[in-house]
Amino acid sequence: MELQTQRLKIVPCTDESLSMYATKEFKMGSHINNYLKKLTDEPSLLGWGVWLVINKDDNTIIGDIGFKGKPDSENIVEVGYGIVPAAQNKGFATEAVNEILKWAFSSGNVKKIVAECLIDNISSIKVLEKLNMKRIGSKDNMYLWQLSK
């Protein structure tokens, strides 16, 4: 399973894909270790957790993106993403999020995708706006967003 854009490869995060593309710039967050442990116990999570964002130019990880689990009973998933500082402000986040949103909607299991970002995170706000996500409110210093199929 691999998604492709003009500049990126987006691959599900596994121990194998991490070792294949690892770089010094990419700092693996605790969410990745937690996901890999869950994936071992529940292989059907593949695709509904962390994906690695790979720059095709040098075949290195420039961020991660993904969902916070499988679609719920209302066919809703939450998307999250992060790009390493050296690759920010170059459109990579918008490109990667757009591709993973298309993948989720094409799965047939998703009717709505939600997201949240800090109220002062201008870069994430711009990404979500470019992707036509609608701001639906705020909670605890976070804007809440959604996109329906």
PDB file of C-alpha atoms in Angstrom:
ATOM      1  CA  MET A   1       0.000   0.000   0.000  1.00  0.00           C
ATOM      2  CA  GLU A   2       1.514   3.319  -1.100  1.00  0.00           C
ATOM      3  CA  LEU A   3       0.090   6.679  -2.127  1.00  0.00           C
ATOM      4  CA  GLN A   4       1.875   8.892  -4.651  1.00  0.00           C
ATOM      5  CA  THR A   5       1.767  12.585  -5.430  1.00  0.00           C
ATOM      6  CA  GLN A   6       3.998  14.562  -7.738  1.00  0.00           C
ATOM      7  CA  ARG A   7       6.627  15.078  -5.020  1.00  0.00           C
ATOM      8  CA  LEU A   8       5.753  12.567  -2.315  1.00  0.00           C
ATOM      9  CA  LYS A   9       5.340   8.921  -1.457  1.00  0.00           C
ATOM     10  CA  ILE A  10       3.039   8.277   1.495  1.00  0.00           C
ATOM     11  CA  VAL A  11       3.469   4.823   3.023  1.00  0.00           C
ATOM     12  CA  PRO A  12       1.910   3.196   6.071  1.00  0.00           C
ATOM     13  CA  CYS A  13       4.264   3.262   9.029  1.00  0.00           C
ATOM     14  CA  THR A  14       5.688  -0.126   9.915  1.00  0.00           C
ATOM     15  CA  ASP A  15       8.998  -1.176  11.466  1.00  0.00           C
ATOM     16  CA  GLU A  16      10.136  -2.032   7.931  1.00  0.00           C
ATOM     17  CA  SER A  17       9.170   1.301   6.348  1.00  0.00           C
ATOM     18  CA  LEU A  18      10.741   3.220   9.236  1.00  0.00           C
ATOM     19  CA  SER A  19      14.069   1.453   8.790  1.00  0.00           C
ATOM     20  CA  MET A  20      13.914   1.895   5.016  1.00  0.00           C
ATOM     21  CA  TYR A  21      13.452   5.688   5.081  1.00  0.00           C
ATOM     22  CA  ALA A  22      14.828   6.819   8.473  1.00  0.00           C
ATOM     23  CA  THR A  23      16.730  10.115   8.659  1.00  0.00           C
ATOM     24  CA  LYS A  24      18.322  12.214  11.409  1.00  0.00           C
ATOM     25  CA  GLU A  25      15.892  15.080  10.755  1.00  0.00           C
ATOM     26  CA  PHE A  26      12.807  12.977  11.452  1.00  0.00           C
ATOM     27  CA  LYS A  27      12.222  12.594  15.173  1.00  0.00           C
ATOM     28  CA  MET A  28       9.918   9.714  15.915  1.00  0.00           C
ATOM     29  CA  GLY A  29       7.202  10.795  18.349  1.00  0.00           C
ATOM     30  CA  SER A  30       5.660   8.578  21.008  1.00  0.00           C
ATOM     31  CA  HIS A  31       2.505   8.339  18.867  1.00  0.00           C
ATOM     32  CA  ILE A  32       4.481   6.241  16.375  1.00  0.00           C
ATOM     33  CA  ASN A  33       5.729   3.771  18.999  1.00  0.00           C
ATOM     34  CA  ASN A  34       2.204   3.495  20.409  1.00  0.00           C
ATOM     35  CA  TYR A  35       0.782   2.871  16.932  1.00  0.00           C
ATOM     36  CA  LEU A  36       3.385   0.214  16.093  1.00  0.00           C
ATOM     37  CA  LYS A  37       2.542  -1.658  19.321  1.00  0.00           C
ATOM     38  CA  LYS A  38      -1.189  -1.545  18.488  1.00  0.00           C
ATOM     39  CA  LEU A  39      -0.500  -2.616  14.898  1.00  0.00           C
ATOM     40  CA  THR A  40       1.283  -5.738  16.147  1.00  0.00           C
ATOM     41  CA  ASP A  41      -1.843  -6.744  18.075  1.00  0.00           C
ATOM     42  CA  GLU A  42      -4.340  -5.590  15.435  1.00  0.00           C
ATOM     43  CA  PRO A  43      -2.969  -5.741  11.858  1.00  0.00           C
ATOM     44  CA  SER A  44      -6.270  -4.364  10.479  1.00  0.00           C
ATOM     45  CA  LEU A  45      -5.179  -0.934  11.782  1.00  0.00           C
ATOM     46  CA  LEU A  46      -2.784  -0.665   8.828  1.00  0.00           C
ATOM     47  CA  GLY A  47      -3.827   2.470   6.949  1.00  0.00           C
ATOM     48  CA  TRP A  48      -5.864   3.831   9.878  1.00  0.00           C
ATOM     49  CA  GLY A  49      -2.860   4.954  11.872  1.00  0.00           C
ATOM     50  CA  VAL A  50       0.446   6.592  11.049  1.00  0.00           C
ATOM     51  CA  TRP A  51       1.743   7.002   7.503  1.00  0.00           C
ATOM     52  CA  LEU A  52       5.218   8.283   6.602  1.00  0.00           C
ATOM     53  CA  VAL A  53       5.595  11.226   4.234  1.00  0.00           C
ATOM     54  CA  ILE A  54       8.590  10.568   1.963  1.00  0.00           C
ATOM     55  CA  ASN A  55      10.220  13.194  -0.257  1.00  0.00           C
ATOM     56  CA  LYS A  56      10.764  11.535  -3.649  1.00  0.00           C
ATOM     57  CA  ASP A  57      13.814  13.754  -4.362  1.00  0.00           C
ATOM     58  CA  ASP A  58      15.988  12.134  -1.690  1.00  0.00           C
ATOM     59  CA  ASN A  59      13.796   9.253  -0.448  1.00  0.00           C
ATOM     60  CA  THR A  60      13.751  10.539   3.137  1.00  0.00           C
ATOM     61  CA  ILE A  61      11.003  10.953   5.726  1.00  0.00           C
ATOM     62  CA  ILE A  62       9.885  14.576   5.936  1.00  0.00           C
ATOM     63  CA  GLY A  63       6.929  14.002   8.236  1.00  0.00           C
ATOM     64  CA  ASP A  64       4.113  11.784   9.296  1.00  0.00           C
ATOM     65  CA  ILE A  65       0.406  11.882   8.705  1.00  0.00           C
ATOM     66  CA  GLY A  66      -2.472   9.648   9.507  1.00  0.00           C
ATOM     67  CA  PHE A  67      -5.611   8.827  11.358  1.00  0.00           C
ATOM     68  CA  LYS A  68      -6.306   8.354  15.028  1.00  0.00           C
ATOM     69  CA  GLY A  69      -7.848   4.944  14.450  1.00  0.00           C
ATOM     70  CA  LYS A  70     -10.380   3.232  12.209  1.00  0.00           C
ATOM     71  CA  PRO A  71     -13.632   4.943  11.233  1.00  0.00           C
ATOM     72  CA  ASP A  72     -16.054   5.064  14.169  1.00  0.00           C
ATOM     73  CA  SER A  73     -19.686   3.922  14.189  1.00  0.00           C
ATOM     74  CA  GLU A  74     -20.654   7.115  12.322  1.00  0.00           C
ATOM     75  CA  ASN A  75     -17.929   6.563   9.674  1.00  0.00           C
ATOM     76  CA  ILE A  76     -15.808   9.454  10.988  1.00  0.00           C
ATOM     77  CA  VAL A  77     -12.003   9.502  11.257  1.00  0.00           C
ATOM     78  CA  GLU A  78      -9.671  12.155  12.637  1.00  0.00           C
ATOM     79  CA  VAL A  79      -6.607  13.169  10.631  1.00  0.00           C
ATOM     80  CA  GLY A  80      -3.369  14.572  12.010  1.00  0.00           C
ATOM     81  CA  TYR A  81      -0.033  15.486  10.457  1.00  0.00           C
ATOM     82  CA  GLY A  82       3.393  16.979  11.024  1.00  0.00           C
ATOM     83  CA  ILE A  83       6.245  17.977   8.744  1.00  0.00           C
ATOM     84  CA  VAL A  84       9.893  18.394   9.816  1.00  0.00           C
ATOM     85  CA  PRO A  85      10.927  22.061  10.139  1.00  0.00           C
ATOM     86  CA  ALA A  86      13.302  21.969   7.138  1.00  0.00           C
ATOM     87  CA  ALA A  87      10.425  20.912   4.846  1.00  0.00           C
ATOM     88  CA  GLN A  88       7.755  23.274   6.177  1.00  0.00           C
ATOM     89  CA  ASN A  89       6.182  26.095   4.137  1.00  0.00           C
ATOM     90  CA  LYS A  90       6.741  24.246   0.858  1.00  0.00           C
ATOM     91  CA  GLY A  91       3.259  22.803   0.383  1.00  0.00           C
ATOM     92  CA  PHE A  92       4.174  19.272   1.472  1.00  0.00           C
ATOM     93  CA  ALA A  93       1.568  19.129   4.255  1.00  0.00           C
ATOM     94  CA  THR A  94      -1.228  20.246   1.920  1.00  0.00           C
ATOM     95  CA  GLU A  95      -0.132  17.741  -0.722  1.00  0.00           C
ATOM     96  CA  ALA A  96       0.093  14.850   1.760  1.00  0.00           C
ATOM     97  CA  VAL A  97      -3.138  15.609   3.624  1.00  0.00           C
ATOM     98  CA  ASN A  98      -5.036  15.991   0.352  1.00  0.00           C
ATOM     99  CA  GLU A  99      -3.867  12.560  -0.795  1.00  0.00           C
ATOM    100  CA  ILE A 100      -4.700  10.786   2.449  1.00  0.00           C
ATOM    101  CA  LEU A 101      -8.155  12.417   2.554  1.00  0.00           C
ATOM    102  CA  LYS A 102      -8.845  11.059  -0.941  1.00  0.00           C
ATOM    103  CA  TRP A 103      -7.653   7.630   0.166  1.00  0.00           C
ATOM    104  CA  ALA A 104      -9.930   7.632   3.225  1.00  0.00           C
ATOM    105  CA  PHE A 105     -13.014   8.710   1.270  1.00  0.00           C
ATOM    106  CA  SER A 106     -12.297   6.135  -1.456  1.00  0.00           C
ATOM    107  CA  SER A 107     -12.160   3.335   1.153  1.00  0.00           C
ATOM    108  CA  GLY A 108     -15.951   3.326   1.317  1.00  0.00           C
ATOM    109  CA  ASN A 109     -15.768   3.383   5.126  1.00  0.00           C
ATOM    110  CA  VAL A 110     -15.532   7.159   5.685  1.00  0.00           C
ATOM    111  CA  LYS A 111     -18.241   9.808   5.401  1.00  0.00           C
ATOM    112  CA  LYS A 112     -16.582  12.573   7.408  1.00  0.00           C
ATOM    113  CA  ILE A 113     -13.024  13.522   8.340  1.00  0.00           C
ATOM    114  CA  VAL A 114     -12.325  15.751  11.320  1.00  0.00           C
ATOM    115  CA  ALA A 115      -9.195  17.569  12.463  1.00  0.00           C
ATOM    116  CA  GLU A 116      -8.050  19.960  15.124  1.00  0.00           C
ATOM    117  CA  CYS A 117      -5.224  22.463  15.338  1.00  0.00           C
ATOM    118  CA  LEU A 118      -4.025  25.053  17.799  1.00  0.00           C
ATOM    119  CA  ILE A 119      -5.734  28.416  17.374  1.00  0.00           C
ATOM    120  CA  ASP A 120      -2.354  30.085  16.766  1.00  0.00           C
ATOM    121  CA  ASN A 121      -1.037  27.473  14.290  1.00  0.00           C
ATOM    122  CA  ILE A 122      -1.373  29.622  11.167  1.00  0.00           C
ATOM    123  CA  SER A 123       0.359  27.063   8.931  1.00  0.00           C
ATOM    124  CA  SER A 124      -2.068  24.261   9.844  1.00  0.00           C
ATOM    125  CA  ILE A 125      -5.028  26.601   9.516  1.00  0.00           C
ATOM    126  CA  LYS A 126      -3.927  27.425   5.963  1.00  0.00           C
ATOM    127  CA  VAL A 127      -3.518  23.730   5.111  1.00  0.00           C
ATOM    128  CA  LEU A 128      -6.998  22.865   6.352  1.00  0.00           C
ATOM    129  CA  GLU A 129      -8.568  25.859   4.600  1.00  0.00           C
ATOM    130  CA  LYS A 130      -6.862  24.973   1.291  1.00  0.00           C
ATOM    131  CA  LEU A 131      -8.364  21.504   1.556  1.00  0.00           C
ATOM    132  CA  ASN A 132     -11.856  22.959   2.004  1.00  0.00           C
ATOM    133  CA  MET A 133     -12.225  21.725   5.557  1.00  0.00           C
ATOM    134  CA  LYS A 134     -14.783  23.793   7.459  1.00  0.00           C
ATOM    135  CA  ARG A 135     -14.017  25.270  10.853  1.00  0.00           C
ATOM    136  CA  ILE A 136     -16.885  24.135  13.068  1.00  0.00           C
ATOM    137  CA  GLY A 137     -15.867  25.508  16.452  1.00  0.00           C
ATOM    138  CA  SER A 138     -13.157  25.602  19.061  1.00  0.00           C
ATOM    139  CA  LYS A 139     -12.339  23.826  22.297  1.00  0.00           C
ATOM    140  CA  ASP A 140      -9.405  24.122  24.705  1.00  0.00           C
ATOM    141  CA  ASN A 141      -7.352  26.507  22.502  1.00  0.00           C
ATOM    142  CA  MET A 142      -7.970  24.296  19.438  1.00  0.00           C
ATOM    143  CA  TYR A 143      -9.982  24.926  16.288  1.00  0.00           C
ATOM    144  CA  LEU A 144     -12.165  22.012  15.229  1.00  0.00           C
ATOM    145  CA  TRP A 145     -12.544  21.184  11.530  1.00  0.00           C
ATOM    146  CA  GLN A 146     -14.516  18.779   9.361  1.00  0.00           C
ATOM    147  CA  LEU A 147     -14.883  17.678   5.771  1.00  0.00           C
ATOM    148  CA  SER A 148     -17.796  15.566   4.582  1.00  0.00           C
ATOM    149  CA  LYS A 149     -17.798  13.308   1.547  1.00  0.00           C
TER     150      LYS A 149
END
